Amino acid sequence: QVGQVFLYFQWDSLLLETGFLAVLVAPLRLLRRGSPSWRPHDSITFWGVRWLLFRLMFASGVVKLSSRCPTWWGLTALTYHYETQCIPTPGAWFAHQLPVWFQKLSVVATYVIEVAVPVLFFAPLRRLRLFAFYCQVLLQVLIILTGNYNFFNVLTIVLAFSLLDEEHVGYWLDRPKKRQGSAWPPSLGSVLATLLELSTYGLLLYWTIQHFGLEINWDKKLLDSKVAFTYHEFTTWVRTVTLPLVGVAFLSLSWEILVAMYRCACVRGCFWKLWATLQWAILATATVSLFAVSLVPFTYIDHESNGKLWPGIHQMFGAVERFQVVNSYGLFRRMTGVGGRPEVVLEGSYDGHSWTEIEFMYKPGNVSVAPPVVAPHQPRLDWQLWFAALGPHHSSPWFSALVHRLLQGQRDVIRLVQVDESRYPFSARPPTFLRAQLYKYWFTGPSEGSPGPVPWWRRQHVQEFFPTVSLGDPTLESLLSQHGLKDKPPLRRRTDAPLPWLLGSLRALSQPFSGPAVLWTLYLVAATVGVLRALGPRARGGPSPARHKARGERNGVRGEGRARAGAEGHGEGRPGPKKKK
């Protein structure tokens, strides 16, 4: 809320909500070396992460159709998306060249992954949950390759890890668990599980073919697709399934709570049993409360279902809404830039006749410059310029302040345009005049351009976006006064306050580097520390089994595998002792 429009994206809200859940999932016990890595109530808190992932994906799929956007209904959204998104990657240029029938099929796949597959998050069969996990990861990886959406896609993949179990992760870490030999003939439960899994895949394929009219065109050797339902049928379906989906989620949560309660009963020792039960009660209550409160933003997809919720749930949501611990989601609701990507280009001059374009680090400008790869960094100014181009400059009051600061030559603002000031055309002296022009950009085709290197973009001038102004210009002064952006005296701060000094020192250290370089450095350092900590016990030979046993007895845990015996089918492993590292 402090950053206003610059920090008010849906993934910022998602990061807040995920951070709150992380308090429940990974508490401070991680700081105590040698503490048990498994707790009886872990499945409850991980279910909260799974519910957040479900709300994010299902709502993002539903809003695409509920918005009545003709490109989503015509399955042509991706023919515009790659070139009109905020900051595309070089991969977006290549994806834009794909044939239309493949782009339409990709939209169908997006609907399946975002609307149908999330229901499998609560499936009782682990292989269905694993299938849902890999579908979500595939979608997010493809988005990463074709668009710069900062940390959003990586964060979504992290949420998807709640669909995995210890057995499956063990295969990744080359520590597969030994499973009991398969008997022949297979048991009745195994046969029923296989039939249910195959039926689910068959139903998913049939649902896709029926509702999106998939048909092979043998003459043109392509796969045709179209939406085979009406808007009224879709809204009726959403109204029909919203509350039943809430019921399915509640049953899934109830099962996890009961299983966790059974695990608490398996803990040895009266004190440790009581301690585990107390933790179970607190975290189960917190998860149920979060689930109840989240029903209000989740049912925004259907106002009739929202009105049927118990009034007490609305009151609970109103009490915590300002903290944003639960939020509503719905990404890529409408496709913008259908007639061409609008782009604001700033120009500066010393005499008002000879104008020089001001190139930004990330947003499109020079048609010969390749789109950048900046994730997981989000250049907030470049993003807001994309939104500003969608309307008049009056709808973006901050743009007047940007022009004002560039005319003043303020270094902090110039660094938002170019970290390397040698690439800023007015680094020696601020421009006397500034103006902004509106262009429309399109990706070039593979055969466009001169015999030399093919440019990435082609553009066409549309109109003036911001009039020519200079310092003290009445037009600029009026805009600044109108939006309350006139210069104000700086706040008086203590010169010896530790926090401003620390932040100033960190800023001075990172100032010569770009945002992506700073973030990737932090990530690589954290990854290196994690790898070294993981390899440390192996290099030392690891602690003896006796120490493991003693540690387990001190913590009151009796046979970790025995405590998990009642959770078969939830990836808790087979009974028996287990080494902990």
XYZ file of C-alpha atoms in Angstrom, residues 7-581:
575
model
C 3.590 -2.403 -5.847
C -0.043 -3.362 -6.290
C 0.148 -6.333 -8.638
C -1.566 -9.640 -7.968
C 1.763 -11.406 -7.451
C 2.618 -8.900 -4.734
C -0.560 -9.966 -2.930
C 0.316 -13.591 -3.650
C 3.742 -13.079 -2.078
C 2.115 -11.621 1.054
C -0.293 -14.532 1.375
C 2.424 -17.109 0.732
C 4.645 -15.432 3.305
C 1.900 -15.693 5.910
C 1.398 -19.395 5.145
C 5.156 -19.924 5.362
C 4.983 -18.892 9.018
C 2.776 -21.940 9.616
C 4.594 -24.318 7.268
C 8.191 -23.533 8.271
C 8.382 -22.090 11.802
C 11.512 -21.192 13.732
C 12.365 -24.829 14.483
C 14.454 -24.753 11.305
C 16.953 -22.577 13.185
C 17.594 -25.337 15.719
C 20.154 -27.710 14.362
C 19.228 -31.358 14.850
C 15.496 -30.793 15.341
C 13.203 -33.397 13.734
C 12.429 -32.723 10.097
C 8.936 -34.183 10.314
C 6.002 -33.135 12.483
C 2.627 -34.870 12.784
C 0.689 -31.791 11.685
C 2.768 -30.886 8.606
C 0.147 -32.213 6.186
C -2.398 -29.696 7.510
C -0.276 -26.619 6.859
C 0.840 -27.949 3.481
C -2.824 -28.357 2.593
C -3.198 -24.588 3.108
C -0.531 -24.032 0.463
C -2.350 -26.424 -1.873
C -5.611 -24.524 -1.346
C -3.885 -21.247 -2.211
C -2.532 -22.792 -5.422
C -6.003 -24.041 -6.306
C -7.581 -20.612 -5.811
C -4.879 -18.962 -7.894
C -5.075 -21.332 -10.860
C -8.830 -21.987 -10.945
C -9.754 -18.296 -10.671
C -7.178 -17.363 -13.336
C -8.817 -19.800 -15.738
C -12.395 -18.783 -14.960
C -11.896 -15.016 -15.293
C -10.564 -15.383 -18.826
C -14.013 -16.549 -19.926
C -16.117 -14.535 -17.477
C -14.501 -11.316 -18.796
C -16.119 -11.945 -22.210
C -12.843 -11.019 -23.890
C -13.328 -11.933 -27.581
C -9.737 -13.141 -27.926
C -10.102 -15.681 -25.108
C -13.457 -16.852 -26.417
C -12.103 -17.028 -29.968
C -8.997 -18.923 -28.729
C -6.815 -16.300 -30.437
C -5.437 -14.657 -27.284
C -1.923 -16.021 -27.705
C -1.651 -14.637 -31.226
C -1.558 -11.212 -29.508
C -0.174 -12.061 -26.074
C 3.475 -12.647 -26.914
C 4.025 -9.233 -28.504
C 1.668 -7.204 -26.281
C 2.733 -8.413 -22.818
C 4.589 -5.953 -20.615
C 8.176 -7.112 -21.177
C 8.533 -10.062 -23.568
C 11.596 -12.282 -23.816
C 13.434 -13.286 -27.010
C 11.501 -16.557 -26.789
C 8.256 -14.592 -27.204
C 9.353 -13.511 -30.699
C 9.791 -17.138 -31.751
C 6.533 -18.229 -30.089
C 4.725 -15.442 -31.944
C 5.745 -17.013 -35.265
C 3.947 -20.310 -34.524
C 0.923 -21.135 -36.715
C -2.505 -19.923 -35.611
C -3.927 -23.425 -35.143
C -1.141 -24.202 -32.671
C -1.739 -20.914 -30.819
C -5.434 -21.790 -30.473
C -4.570 -25.286 -29.263
C -2.245 -23.690 -26.689
C -5.172 -21.623 -25.357
C -7.210 -24.817 -25.015
C -4.335 -26.407 -23.067
C -4.236 -23.333 -20.827
C -7.929 -23.724 -20.023
C -7.460 -27.414 -19.215
C -4.471 -26.778 -16.933
C -6.078 -23.823 -15.147
C -9.713 -24.952 -14.867
C -9.918 -28.758 -15.000
C -6.574 -29.963 -13.633
C -6.673 -27.978 -10.326
C -9.542 -30.195 -9.137
C -6.993 -33.034 -9.027
C -5.065 -31.160 -6.316
C -7.430 -32.825 -3.825
C -7.488 -36.251 -5.505
C -6.978 -39.231 -3.149
C -4.569 -40.872 -5.609
C -0.989 -39.601 -5.475
C -0.382 -40.219 -9.182
C -3.226 -37.862 -10.059
C -1.664 -35.211 -7.825
C 1.713 -35.793 -9.482
C 0.063 -35.402 -12.883
C -1.444 -32.101 -11.726
C 1.965 -30.991 -10.416
C 3.768 -31.538 -13.704
C 0.965 -29.830 -15.641
C 1.344 -26.711 -13.504
C 5.138 -26.741 -13.753
C 4.937 -27.117 -17.541
C 2.656 -24.077 -17.843
C 4.853 -21.925 -15.606
C 8.075 -22.907 -17.388
C 6.551 -21.990 -20.763
C 5.493 -18.606 -19.350
C 9.028 -18.059 -18.015
C 10.481 -18.765 -21.460
C 8.188 -16.278 -23.206
C 7.631 -13.481 -20.660
C 9.315 -11.577 -17.827
C 6.910 -11.992 -14.930
C 9.462 -11.495 -12.128
C 9.093 -13.982 -9.269
C 5.484 -14.956 -10.018
C 6.129 -18.136 -12.006
C 8.855 -19.392 -9.680
C 6.619 -18.688 -6.684
C 3.778 -20.642 -8.320
C 6.111 -23.602 -8.866
C 7.074 -23.417 -5.193
C 3.372 -23.559 -4.276
C 2.973 -26.567 -6.571
C 5.490 -28.489 -4.460
C 2.667 -28.944 -1.949
C 1.297 -31.571 -4.370
C 4.368 -33.788 -3.964
C 5.143 -36.384 -1.319
C 8.322 -37.545 0.331
C 8.549 -40.673 -1.784
C 8.525 -38.755 -5.063
C 11.026 -36.165 -3.877
C 13.240 -39.039 -2.784
C 13.623 -40.099 -6.411
C 14.818 -36.586 -7.290
C 17.379 -36.672 -4.493
C 18.525 -40.183 -5.449
C 17.139 -41.555 -2.197
C 14.245 -43.739 -3.395
C 12.304 -45.596 -0.751
C 12.128 -49.362 -1.048
C 8.573 -50.394 -1.690
C 7.121 -53.781 -0.971
C 7.295 -56.139 -3.914
C 4.262 -56.093 -6.135
C 2.159 -59.171 -5.652
C 0.385 -61.026 -8.420
C -2.482 -61.012 -8.877
C -2.815 -57.361 -7.761
C -5.106 -56.519 -4.910
C -8.604 -55.218 -5.477
C -7.626 -51.757 -4.165
C -4.742 -51.516 -6.636
C -6.993 -52.459 -9.544
C -9.650 -49.942 -8.515
C -7.032 -47.199 -8.133
C -5.660 -47.883 -11.612
C -9.149 -47.884 -13.113
C -9.984 -44.622 -11.359
C -6.792 -43.020 -12.626
C -7.367 -44.137 -16.226
C -11.002 -43.044 -16.028
C -9.916 -39.601 -14.855
C -7.538 -39.175 -17.790
C -10.191 -40.413 -20.215
C -12.819 -38.070 -18.756
C -10.391 -35.137 -18.979
C -9.682 -35.908 -22.644
C -13.376 -36.360 -23.454
C -14.263 -33.094 -21.661
C -11.615 -31.243 -23.676
C -12.728 -32.647 -27.033
C -16.410 -31.983 -26.347
C -16.144 -28.434 -24.997
C -13.478 -27.163 -27.382
C -14.522 -28.934 -30.552
C -11.162 -30.568 -31.220
C -11.167 -32.042 -34.706
C -8.376 -33.163 -37.010
C -8.405 -31.439 -40.390
C -6.827 -34.046 -42.641
C -6.785 -31.793 -45.691
C -4.773 -29.019 -44.017
C -2.981 -31.440 -41.657
C -3.804 -29.496 -38.508
C -5.962 -29.700 -35.388
C -8.972 -27.367 -35.387
C -10.430 -26.075 -32.123
C -13.252 -23.768 -31.073
C -15.281 -22.975 -27.970
C -18.334 -25.229 -28.092
C -20.368 -23.594 -25.308
C -22.067 -20.238 -24.740
C -21.423 -17.597 -22.126
C -24.719 -18.428 -20.414
C -23.789 -22.110 -20.228
C -20.409 -21.201 -18.796
C -21.792 -18.921 -16.062
C -24.347 -21.582 -15.158
C -21.564 -24.144 -14.854
C -19.492 -21.828 -12.640
C -22.509 -21.221 -10.406
C -23.113 -24.977 -10.203
C -19.574 -26.050 -9.291
C -18.337 -23.216 -7.028
C -19.889 -24.333 -3.751
C -19.416 -28.088 -4.443
C -15.713 -27.365 -4.984
C -15.676 -25.677 -1.587
C -17.236 -28.841 -0.174
C -14.597 -31.053 -1.798
C -11.863 -28.847 -0.365
C -13.452 -29.020 3.098
C -13.594 -32.833 2.975
C -9.944 -32.922 1.892
C -8.947 -30.641 4.766
C -10.984 -32.694 7.234
C -9.181 -35.847 6.138
C -5.779 -34.232 6.616
C -6.792 -33.051 10.090
C -7.926 -36.553 11.104
C -4.754 -38.161 9.766
C -2.639 -35.634 11.632
C -4.590 -36.321 14.823
C -3.850 -40.036 14.446
C -0.140 -39.279 14.029
C -0.183 -37.226 17.219
C -1.673 -40.234 19.019
C 1.281 -42.329 17.810
C 3.874 -40.082 19.453
C 5.534 -41.804 22.423
C 5.550 -40.263 25.850
C 2.742 -38.457 27.638
C 4.430 -35.055 27.503
C 5.401 -35.291 23.829
C 1.977 -36.613 22.932
C 0.377 -33.648 24.690
C 2.818 -31.237 23.038
C 2.133 -32.655 19.554
C -1.620 -32.528 20.182
C -1.392 -28.885 21.277
C 0.498 -27.970 18.093
C -2.033 -29.929 16.050
C -4.938 -28.060 17.651
C -3.368 -24.618 17.093
C -2.340 -25.182 13.485
C -5.552 -26.998 12.572
C -7.548 -24.068 13.965
C -5.383 -21.569 12.055
C -5.727 -23.507 8.773
C -9.492 -23.912 9.131
C -9.831 -20.200 9.904
C -7.762 -19.247 6.852
C -9.830 -21.609 4.717
C -13.075 -20.062 5.942
C -11.886 -16.489 5.407
C -10.526 -17.279 1.931
C -13.972 -18.431 0.769
C -15.043 -14.795 0.418
C -12.431 -13.779 -2.203
C -12.598 -17.213 -3.853
C -16.346 -16.947 -4.492
C -15.916 -13.585 -6.198
C -15.943 -15.653 -9.395
C -19.691 -16.115 -8.799
C -21.551 -13.446 -6.853
C -24.533 -15.709 -6.191
C -22.307 -18.245 -4.437
C -20.615 -15.424 -2.553
C -23.976 -14.272 -1.213
C -24.773 -17.773 0.089
C -21.808 -17.811 2.455
C -22.498 -17.574 6.174
C -22.530 -13.887 7.224
C -19.995 -14.629 9.934
C -17.433 -15.554 7.271
C -17.917 -12.156 5.627
C -17.391 -10.484 8.994
C -14.194 -12.457 9.575
C -12.926 -11.482 6.134
C -13.732 -7.815 6.773
C -11.676 -7.920 9.963
C -8.500 -9.192 8.230
C -8.937 -7.791 4.721
C -6.530 -4.884 5.254
C -3.722 -7.309 6.129
C -4.155 -9.119 2.776
C -3.565 -12.560 4.280
C -6.139 -13.873 1.777
C -6.778 -12.354 -1.639
C -8.716 -12.844 -4.851
C -6.847 -13.724 -8.026
C -7.488 -13.770 -11.743
C -4.480 -13.198 -13.983
C -4.596 -12.189 -17.664
C -8.301 -11.406 -17.550
C -8.389 -9.470 -20.829
C -6.010 -9.246 -23.769
C -4.842 -5.681 -24.491
C -3.059 -4.267 -27.522
C -5.086 -6.223 -30.074
C -4.557 -3.533 -32.716
C -0.857 -3.209 -31.925
C 1.220 -2.820 -28.792
C 0.957 0.816 -27.512
C 4.271 2.161 -26.280
C 5.273 5.534 -24.805
C 8.585 6.927 -26.086
C 10.171 9.824 -24.173
C 12.143 12.421 -26.132
C 14.427 15.172 -24.860
C 15.911 18.274 -26.453
C 18.108 21.270 -25.639
C 16.662 23.617 -28.262
C 13.121 22.296 -28.847
C 13.890 21.364 -32.465
C 16.351 18.467 -32.401
C 14.908 15.599 -30.357
C 16.671 12.522 -28.944
C 14.822 9.415 -27.792
C 15.445 8.254 -24.218
C 16.007 4.505 -24.174
C 14.859 2.501 -21.157
C 16.734 -0.588 -20.013
C 13.923 -3.094 -20.436
C 10.835 -1.848 -22.255
C 10.688 -1.835 -26.080
C 12.087 1.276 -27.723
C 14.785 0.770 -30.338
C 13.318 -1.670 -32.865
C 16.710 -3.352 -33.359
C 17.261 -4.176 -29.670
C 16.317 -7.704 -28.615
C 13.778 -8.151 -25.805
C 15.603 -8.652 -22.495
C 15.508 -11.428 -19.904
C 15.100 -9.743 -16.510
C 13.189 -12.247 -14.349
C 12.966 -12.562 -11.387
C 13.470 -8.784 -11.275
C 10.476 -6.584 -12.048
C 11.412 -3.124 -13.355
C 8.402 -1.360 -11.908
C 8.781 1.857 -13.900
C 8.948 0.012 -17.222
C 5.825 -1.947 -16.252
C 3.902 1.175 -15.321
C 4.839 2.796 -18.628
C 3.134 -0.152 -20.326
C -0.058 0.568 -18.372
C 0.269 4.303 -19.013
C 0.273 3.704 -22.776
C -3.198 2.119 -22.545
C -4.830 5.471 -21.752
C -4.203 9.244 -21.634
C -1.405 10.568 -19.427
C -4.007 12.054 -17.043
C -4.842 8.502 -15.897
C -1.190 8.061 -14.790
C -0.454 11.053 -12.520
C 3.023 9.757 -11.687
C 4.093 10.327 -15.333
C 4.124 14.101 -14.774
C 6.408 13.578 -11.777
C 8.725 11.396 -13.911
C 9.037 14.139 -16.510
C 9.654 16.708 -13.785
C 12.473 14.676 -12.186
C 14.162 14.019 -15.525
C 14.094 17.748 -16.287
C 15.721 18.321 -12.907
C 18.338 15.650 -13.680
C 17.680 13.732 -10.470
C 20.172 10.842 -10.360
C 17.940 8.372 -8.527
C 15.270 8.683 -11.209
C 17.787 8.526 -14.059
C 19.028 5.212 -12.648
C 15.516 3.820 -13.096
C 15.863 4.614 -16.794
C 19.498 3.523 -17.251
C 21.852 2.084 -14.632
C 24.742 2.818 -16.982
C 24.522 6.602 -17.218
C 26.739 6.583 -20.310
C 23.744 5.162 -22.177
C 21.525 7.992 -20.985
C 21.732 10.725 -23.654
C 21.437 13.588 -21.141
C 23.861 12.355 -18.476
C 26.113 15.426 -18.826
C 23.309 17.980 -18.563
C 19.540 17.559 -18.049
C 17.370 18.232 -21.110
C 15.721 21.615 -21.428
C 12.552 20.193 -23.001
C 10.803 16.848 -22.716
C 7.862 15.335 -24.541
C 6.392 11.867 -25.079
C 5.105 10.225 -28.241
C 2.748 7.255 -28.555
C 3.724 4.467 -30.945
C 2.321 1.076 -31.805
C 4.760 -1.823 -31.940
C 4.518 -5.223 -33.599
C 6.901 -8.146 -33.762
C 8.531 -8.531 -37.149
C 8.125 -11.685 -39.188
C 11.022 -14.018 -39.976
C 11.313 -12.672 -43.541
C 10.927 -8.946 -42.840
C 13.650 -6.344 -42.966
C 16.704 -5.604 -45.061
C 19.315 -8.128 -46.193
C 21.175 -7.448 -42.927
C 20.035 -8.445 -39.425
C 16.263 -8.586 -39.094
C 14.903 -6.073 -36.508
C 12.854 -7.464 -33.661
C 10.118 -4.831 -33.886
C 8.377 -2.575 -36.349
C 6.508 0.487 -35.171
C 4.168 3.242 -36.295
C 3.665 6.696 -34.785
C 0.152 7.274 -33.456
C -0.024 10.646 -31.685
C 1.512 12.863 -29.059
C 1.194 11.377 -25.582
C 2.574 14.226 -23.424
C 3.055 17.831 -24.567
C 6.416 19.565 -24.762
C 7.285 20.997 -21.326
C 10.245 22.491 -19.497
C 10.975 23.407 -15.888
C 8.533 26.071 -14.750
C 6.170 25.394 -17.668
C 2.577 26.288 -16.627
C 1.217 23.020 -18.055
C 3.640 20.916 -16.035
C 3.150 22.986 -12.879
C -0.598 22.655 -13.207
C -0.400 18.864 -13.553
C 1.909 18.565 -10.555
C -0.341 20.770 -8.409
C -3.469 18.947 -9.549
C -2.112 15.570 -8.373
C -0.328 16.852 -5.265
C 3.139 16.113 -6.647
C 4.789 19.473 -6.055
C 8.181 19.462 -4.333
C 7.863 19.172 -0.573
C 10.507 19.818 2.098
C 12.357 16.585 2.959
C 11.520 14.811 6.178
C 13.887 15.514 9.054
C 15.653 12.317 10.065
C 18.227 11.573 12.721
C 21.638 11.333 11.136
C 22.727 8.554 13.516
C 19.676 6.289 13.034
C 20.959 2.744 12.281
C 18.293 1.649 9.784
C 18.723 4.532 7.299
C 22.489 4.117 7.558
C 22.257 0.372 6.852
C 19.891 0.809 3.921
C 22.028 3.595 2.488
C 25.136 1.419 2.722
C 23.422 -1.504 0.977
C 22.135 0.790 -1.726
C 25.598 2.243 -2.314
C 27.056 -1.268 -2.637
C 24.436 -2.444 -5.162
C 24.201 0.819 -7.100
C 26.643 -0.094 -9.904
C 24.701 -3.270 -10.732
C 21.378 -3.916 -12.442
C 18.383 -5.394 -10.640
C 18.614 -8.863 -12.250
C 22.331 -9.091 -11.414
C 21.708 -8.283 -7.740
C 18.828 -10.757 -7.420
C 20.620 -13.610 -9.186
C 23.666 -13.038 -6.993
C 21.534 -13.369 -3.867
C 19.855 -16.519 -5.201
C 23.148 -18.144 -6.179
C 24.680 -17.368 -2.787
C 21.669 -18.891 -1.018
C 21.794 -21.968 -3.291
C 25.522 -22.396 -2.676
C 25.036 -22.223 1.089
C 22.260 -24.818 0.838
C 24.395 -27.183 -1.227
C 27.347 -26.850 1.151
C 25.123 -27.569 4.153
C 23.685 -30.621 2.395
C 27.131 -31.939 1.482
C 28.571 -31.221 4.932
C 27.244 -34.337 6.739
C 28.289 -36.564 3.822
C 31.829 -35.159 3.822
C 32.109 -35.841 7.557
C 30.639 -39.310 7.216
C 27.412 -38.289 8.935
C 26.401 -38.891 12.563
C 26.219 -42.412 13.853
C 22.922 -44.336 13.973
C 23.129 -44.312 17.774
C 23.054 -40.535 17.794
C 20.044 -40.584 15.477
C 18.249 -42.964 17.805
C 19.067 -40.959 20.896
C 17.976 -37.753 19.247
C 14.670 -39.300 18.251
C 14.078 -40.538 21.797
C 14.886 -37.144 23.301
C 12.302 -35.531 21.034
C 9.707 -38.110 21.985
C 9.160 -39.489 18.493
C 8.576 -43.217 18.363
C 9.408 -44.879 15.054
C 8.726 -42.153 12.528
C 7.539 -44.689 10.000
C 5.203 -46.235 12.613
C 3.618 -42.845 13.258
C 2.976 -42.525 9.555
C 1.452 -45.964 9.112
C -2.071 -44.646 8.940
C -1.283 -42.205 6.146
C -0.622 -44.631 3.295
C -1.718 -43.092 0.041
C -0.491 -39.680 1.185
C 3.144 -40.316 0.413
C 4.211 -40.784 4.035
C 6.405 -43.837 3.316
C 6.467 -47.378 4.658
C 6.747 -48.287 8.353
C 10.192 -48.644 9.868
C 13.031 -46.500 11.156
C 14.328 -43.749 8.943
C 17.616 -41.960 8.939
C 17.395 -38.222 9.468
C 20.029 -35.764 8.295
